[in-house]
PDB file of C-alpha atoms in Angstrom:
ATOM      1  CA  UNK A   1     -12.446  68.786 -12.084  1.00 46.00           C
ATOM      2  CA  UNK A   2      -9.388  68.685 -14.263  1.00 46.00           C
ATOM      3  CA  UNK A   3      -9.070  65.968 -16.824  1.00 54.00           C
ATOM      4  CA  UNK A   4      -7.300  62.590 -15.827  1.00 56.00           C
ATOM      5  CA  UNK A   5      -3.959  63.778 -17.317  1.00 70.00           C
ATOM      6  CA  UNK A   6      -3.807  66.938 -14.932  1.00 81.00           C
ATOM      7  CA  UNK A   7      -5.658  65.205 -12.091  1.00 87.00           C
ATOM      8  CA  UNK A   8      -4.636  61.474 -12.304  1.00 91.00           C
ATOM      9  CA  UNK A   9      -6.277  60.544  -8.826  1.00 92.00           C
ATOM     10  CA  UNK A  10      -9.365  62.884  -9.454  1.00 92.00           C
ATOM     11  CA  UNK A  11      -8.777  64.761  -6.244  1.00 92.00           C
ATOM     12  CA  UNK A  12     -11.313  67.450  -5.325  1.00 92.00           C
ATOM     13  CA  UNK A  13      -9.882  69.193  -2.245  1.00 90.00           C
ATOM     14  CA  UNK A  14      -7.885  68.561   0.824  1.00 92.00           C
ATOM     15  CA  UNK A  15     -10.180  66.812   3.534  1.00 95.00           C
ATOM     16  CA  UNK A  16      -8.019  66.848   6.830  1.00 97.00           C
ATOM     17  CA  UNK A  17      -4.767  66.832   8.495  1.00 97.00           C
ATOM     18  CA  UNK A  18      -4.020  64.452  11.440  1.00 97.00           C
ATOM     19  CA  UNK A  19      -1.788  65.558  14.196  1.00 97.00           C
ATOM     20  CA  UNK A  20      -0.266  63.479  17.077  1.00 96.00           C
ATOM     21  CA  UNK A  21      -0.926  65.140  20.437  1.00 97.00           C
ATOM     22  CA  UNK A  22       0.476  65.054  23.782  1.00 97.00           C
ATOM     23  CA  UNK A  23      -2.880  65.832  25.292  1.00 97.00           C
ATOM     24  CA  UNK A  24      -5.926  65.855  22.938  1.00 97.00           C
ATOM     25  CA  UNK A  25      -7.786  67.983  25.344  1.00 97.00           C
ATOM     26  CA  UNK A  26      -5.258  70.644  25.332  1.00 97.00           C
ATOM     27  CA  UNK A  27      -5.046  70.569  21.542  1.00 98.00           C
ATOM     28  CA  UNK A  28      -8.853  70.657  21.338  1.00 98.00           C
ATOM     29  CA  UNK A  29      -8.779  73.951  23.421  1.00 98.00           C
ATOM     30  CA  UNK A  30      -6.148  75.400  21.288  1.00 98.00           C
ATOM     31  CA  UNK A  31      -7.859  74.592  17.792  1.00 98.00           C
ATOM     32  CA  UNK A  32     -11.218  75.817  19.142  1.00 98.00           C
ATOM     33  CA  UNK A  33     -10.243  78.981  21.194  1.00 97.00           C
ATOM     34  CA  UNK A  34      -7.296  80.058  18.859  1.00 97.00           C
ATOM     35  CA  UNK A  35      -8.189  79.126  15.477  1.00 97.00           C
ATOM     36  CA  UNK A  36     -12.064  78.776  15.700  1.00 97.00           C
ATOM     37  CA  UNK A  37     -12.413  75.129  14.771  1.00 98.00           C
ATOM     38  CA  UNK A  38     -15.337  73.228  16.256  1.00 98.00           C
ATOM     39  CA  UNK A  39     -15.658  69.489  17.372  1.00 97.00           C
ATOM     40  CA  UNK A  40     -17.410  67.069  15.051  1.00 98.00           C
ATOM     41  CA  UNK A  41     -18.582  63.493  15.561  1.00 97.00           C
ATOM     42  CA  UNK A  42     -15.717  60.945  15.183  1.00 96.00           C
ATOM     43  CA  UNK A  43     -16.429  57.235  14.452  1.00 94.00           C
ATOM     44  CA  UNK A  44     -17.038  55.333  17.486  1.00 92.00           C
ATOM     45  CA  UNK A  45     -15.145  52.294  16.102  1.00 95.00           C
ATOM     46  CA  UNK A  46     -11.925  53.753  16.777  1.00 94.00           C
ATOM     47  CA  UNK A  47      -9.890  52.131  19.664  1.00 93.00           C
ATOM     48  CA  UNK A  48      -7.608  55.089  20.316  1.00 93.00           C
ATOM     49  CA  UNK A  49      -8.190  58.475  21.803  1.00 95.00           C
ATOM     50  CA  UNK A  50      -8.622  61.447  19.678  1.00 97.00           C
ATOM     51  CA  UNK A  51     -10.916  64.156  18.377  1.00 98.00           C
ATOM     52  CA  UNK A  52     -12.030  65.656  15.077  1.00 98.00           C
ATOM     53  CA  UNK A  53     -12.537  69.204  14.398  1.00 98.00           C
ATOM     54  CA  UNK A  54     -13.779  71.129  11.366  1.00 98.00           C
ATOM     55  CA  UNK A  55     -13.493  74.677  10.079  1.00 96.00           C
ATOM     56  CA  UNK A  56     -12.738  76.775   6.961  1.00 94.00           C
ATOM     57  CA  UNK A  57     -13.500  73.699   4.834  1.00 94.00           C
ATOM     58  CA  UNK A  58     -10.862  71.602   6.323  1.00 95.00           C
ATOM     59  CA  UNK A  59     -10.805  68.875   9.138  1.00 97.00           C
ATOM     60  CA  UNK A  60      -8.028  68.518  11.866  1.00 98.00           C
ATOM     61  CA  UNK A  61      -7.972  64.958  13.205  1.00 98.00           C
ATOM     62  CA  UNK A  62      -6.230  64.998  16.681  1.00 98.00           C
ATOM     63  CA  UNK A  63      -4.534  61.566  17.641  1.00 97.00           C
ATOM     64  CA  UNK A  64      -3.381  60.982  21.266  1.00 97.00           C
ATOM     65  CA  UNK A  65       0.231  59.765  20.983  1.00 96.00           C
ATOM     66  CA  UNK A  66       0.781  56.493  22.607  1.00 95.00           C
ATOM     67  CA  UNK A  67       3.950  57.764  24.182  1.00 95.00           C
ATOM     68  CA  UNK A  68       3.378  61.601  24.428  1.00 94.00           C
ATOM     69  CA  UNK A  69       6.736  62.028  26.170  1.00 94.00           C
ATOM     70  CA  UNK A  70       8.634  60.883  23.004  1.00 93.00           C
ATOM     71  CA  UNK A  71       6.975  63.508  20.843  1.00 92.00           C
ATOM     72  CA  UNK A  72       9.922  65.929  19.756  1.00 91.00           C
ATOM     73  CA  UNK A  73       9.828  69.156  21.621  1.00 89.00           C
ATOM     74  CA  UNK A  74       9.893  72.259  19.370  1.00 89.00           C
ATOM     75  CA  UNK A  75      10.531  75.739  20.828  1.00 88.00           C
ATOM     76  CA  UNK A  76      12.132  77.663  18.135  1.00 94.00           C
ATOM     77  CA  UNK A  77       9.588  78.944  15.568  1.00 96.00           C
ATOM     78  CA  UNK A  78      11.038  78.156  11.993  1.00 94.00           C
ATOM     79  CA  UNK A  79       8.815  79.236   9.106  1.00 94.00           C
ATOM     80  CA  UNK A  80      10.656  76.620   7.046  1.00 94.00           C
ATOM     81  CA  UNK A  81       9.314  73.876   9.162  1.00 94.00           C
ATOM     82  CA  UNK A  82       6.122  71.792   8.272  1.00 94.00           C
ATOM     83  CA  UNK A  83       3.023  73.969   8.852  1.00 95.00           C
ATOM     84  CA  UNK A  84      -0.442  74.517   7.811  1.00 96.00           C
ATOM     85  CA  UNK A  85      -1.406  78.152   6.606  1.00 95.00           C
ATOM     86  CA  UNK A  86      -4.591  80.010   7.046  1.00 96.00           C
ATOM     87  CA  UNK A  87      -5.647  83.294   5.345  1.00 95.00           C
ATOM     88  CA  UNK A  88      -7.096  85.908   7.326  1.00 95.00           C
ATOM     89  CA  UNK A  89      -9.196  89.165   7.022  1.00 93.00           C
ATOM     90  CA  UNK A  90      -6.818  91.434   9.015  1.00 94.00           C
ATOM     91  CA  UNK A  91      -3.069  90.704  10.033  1.00 96.00           C
ATOM     92  CA  UNK A  92      -3.356  93.443  12.523  1.00 96.00           C
ATOM     93  CA  UNK A  93      -6.337  91.879  14.344  1.00 96.00           C
ATOM     94  CA  UNK A  94      -4.658  88.434  14.210  1.00 97.00           C
ATOM     95  CA  UNK A  95      -1.344  89.772  15.777  1.00 97.00           C
ATOM     96  CA  UNK A  96      -3.385  91.697  18.338  1.00 97.00           C
ATOM     97  CA  UNK A  97      -5.266  88.657  19.507  1.00 96.00           C
ATOM     98  CA  UNK A  98      -1.996  86.508  19.603  1.00 97.00           C
ATOM     99  CA  UNK A  99      -0.388  89.011  21.857  1.00 97.00           C
ATOM    100  CA  UNK A 100      -3.540  89.098  24.159  1.00 97.00           C
ATOM    101  CA  UNK A 101      -3.521  85.397  24.322  1.00 97.00           C
ATOM    102  CA  UNK A 102       0.266  85.268  25.123  1.00 97.00           C
ATOM    103  CA  UNK A 103       1.149  83.121  22.188  1.00 97.00           C
ATOM    104  CA  UNK A 104       4.784  83.623  21.008  1.00 97.00           C
ATOM    105  CA  UNK A 105       4.922  84.328  17.310  1.00 97.00           C
ATOM    106  CA  UNK A 106       7.214  85.675  14.739  1.00 97.00           C
ATOM    107  CA  UNK A 107       6.557  88.122  11.804  1.00 97.00           C
ATOM    108  CA  UNK A 108       7.765  87.374   8.110  1.00 96.00           C
ATOM    109  CA  UNK A 109       7.045  89.278   4.831  1.00 95.00           C
ATOM    110  CA  UNK A 110       7.346  87.885   1.263  1.00 92.00           C
ATOM    111  CA  UNK A 111       7.571  90.254  -1.728  1.00 92.00           C
ATOM    112  CA  UNK A 112       7.081  89.235  -5.219  1.00 88.00           C
ATOM    113  CA  UNK A 113       6.872  91.623  -8.079  1.00 87.00           C
ATOM    114  CA  UNK A 114       5.807  94.545  -5.820  1.00 91.00           C
ATOM    115  CA  UNK A 115       3.167  92.315  -4.083  1.00 92.00           C
ATOM    116  CA  UNK A 116       3.520  91.873  -0.241  1.00 93.00           C
ATOM    117  CA  UNK A 117       2.367  88.807   1.757  1.00 94.00           C
ATOM    118  CA  UNK A 118       2.543  89.323   5.502  1.00 96.00           C
ATOM    119  CA  UNK A 119       2.851  86.171   7.646  1.00 97.00           C
ATOM    120  CA  UNK A 120       2.678  85.234  11.308  1.00 98.00           C
ATOM    121  CA  UNK A 121       4.007  81.989  12.675  1.00 98.00           C
ATOM    122  CA  UNK A 122       3.373  80.136  15.959  1.00 98.00           C
ATOM    123  CA  UNK A 123       3.055  76.693  17.329  1.00 97.00           C
ATOM    124  CA  UNK A 124       0.121  74.632  18.583  1.00 97.00           C
ATOM    125  CA  UNK A 125       0.597  72.963  21.916  1.00 96.00           C
ATOM    126  CA  UNK A 126       2.516  70.137  20.358  1.00 95.00           C
ATOM    127  CA  UNK A 127       4.865  72.187  18.381  1.00 95.00           C
ATOM    128  CA  UNK A 128       3.023  71.962  15.026  1.00 95.00           C
ATOM    129  CA  UNK A 129       3.679  75.148  13.024  1.00 96.00           C
ATOM    130  CA  UNK A 130       0.600  77.382  12.161  1.00 97.00           C
ATOM    131  CA  UNK A 131       0.883  80.208   9.678  1.00 97.00           C
ATOM    132  CA  UNK A 132      -1.663  83.135   9.381  1.00 97.00           C
ATOM    133  CA  UNK A 133      -1.217  85.251   6.315  1.00 96.00           C
ATOM    134  CA  UNK A 134      -2.761  87.422   3.766  1.00 94.00           C
ATOM    135  CA  UNK A 135      -1.492  85.273   0.903  1.00 89.00           C
ATOM    136  CA  UNK A 136      -4.534  85.948  -1.260  1.00 88.00           C
ATOM    137  CA  UNK A 137      -2.681  89.097  -2.120  1.00 83.00           C
ATOM    138  CA  UNK A 138      -0.301  86.892  -4.208  1.00 86.00           C
ATOM    139  CA  UNK A 139      -2.069  85.230  -7.354  1.00 83.00           C
ATOM    140  CA  UNK A 140      -1.415  81.581  -8.158  1.00 81.00           C
ATOM    141  CA  UNK A 141       0.141  81.500 -11.487  1.00 81.00           C
ATOM    142  CA  UNK A 142       0.786  77.917 -12.928  1.00 83.00           C
ATOM    143  CA  UNK A 143       4.136  77.652 -14.787  1.00 84.00           C
ATOM    144  CA  UNK A 144       2.367  76.306 -17.675  1.00 77.00           C
ATOM    145  CA  UNK A 145      -0.966  77.452 -19.215  1.00 68.00           C
ATOM    146  CA  UNK A 146      -2.579  80.686 -18.759  1.00 59.00           C
ATOM    147  CA  UNK A 147      -5.015  80.570 -15.970  1.00 55.00           C
ATOM    148  CA  UNK A 148      -4.443  82.827 -13.183  1.00 57.00           C
ATOM    149  CA  UNK A 149      -5.935  82.032  -9.702  1.00 58.00           C
ATOM    150  CA  UNK A 150      -5.886  83.139  -6.087  1.00 61.00           C
ATOM    151  CA  UNK A 151      -5.688  81.232  -2.866  1.00 61.00           C
ATOM    152  CA  UNK A 152      -9.040  83.005  -2.006  1.00 60.00           C
ATOM    153  CA  UNK A 153     -12.293  82.384  -3.755  1.00 54.00           C
ATOM    154  CA  UNK A 154     -13.224  85.958  -3.012  1.00 50.00           C
ATOM    155  CA  UNK A 155     -10.393  87.284  -5.174  1.00 51.00           C
ATOM    156  CA  UNK A 156     -10.879  84.704  -7.893  1.00 46.00           C
ATOM    157  CA  UNK A 157     -13.421  86.645  -9.938  1.00 49.00           C
ATOM    158  CA  UNK A 158     -11.267  89.777  -9.578  1.00 49.00           C
ATOM    159  CA  UNK A 159      -8.214  87.972 -10.784  1.00 45.00           C
ATOM    160  CA  UNK A 160      -9.980  86.340 -13.761  1.00 44.00           C
ATOM    161  CA  UNK A 161     -11.090  89.866 -14.683  1.00 50.00           C
ATOM    162  CA  UNK A 162      -7.657  91.311 -14.491  1.00 48.00           C
ATOM    163  CA  UNK A 163      -6.361  88.454 -16.648  1.00 45.00           C
ATOM    164  CA  UNK A 164      -8.879  89.142 -19.503  1.00 47.00           C
ATOM    165  CA  UNK A 165      -7.622  92.771 -19.578  1.00 48.00           C
ATOM    166  CA  UNK A 166      -3.918  91.918 -19.122  1.00 46.00           C
ATOM    167  CA  UNK A 167      -2.904  88.334 -19.931  1.00 47.00           C
ATOM    168  CA  UNK A 168       0.101  86.695 -18.227  1.00 44.00           C
ATOM    169  CA  UNK A 169       3.063  86.277 -20.468  1.00 40.00           C
ATOM    170  CA  UNK A 170       5.173  83.280 -19.692  1.00 39.00           C
ATOM    171  CA  UNK A 171       9.053  83.633 -20.058  1.00 35.00           C
TER     172      UNK A 171
END
């Protein structure tokens, strides 16, 4: 954990995101069947409909909208919209599965210094944007300091090794 100056609230990790749903049941199916999350116990003291799911070190809390018909309808896939992003092992396998499932999606590519990150964007049943990417290709380089990190723990050791042999120069 960083010192208080760099981490004033002593944060450790992201715990969960909460999403309002038109239908909790439909959203449970999506997050289980498409993204691989699994249901977990939710406190019984809640007096509203919802569900908790967990996967990949993050929780998703689905909340039944009190007036589902008033939730905004989103049909256009806009990568610049609010979204949650997941890294994957194979972009080709993800795109093939999305096509098999009939899930409308768009592709995008980011390039930085000769490093390419491929992205797929699509909506959950309520229009919340999901991104799947291979963003661990792109190192996380703080604007100050000299530590180089990756989004992926798998690549963390490799990037640390590379940093020792060729340090990052800040301009």
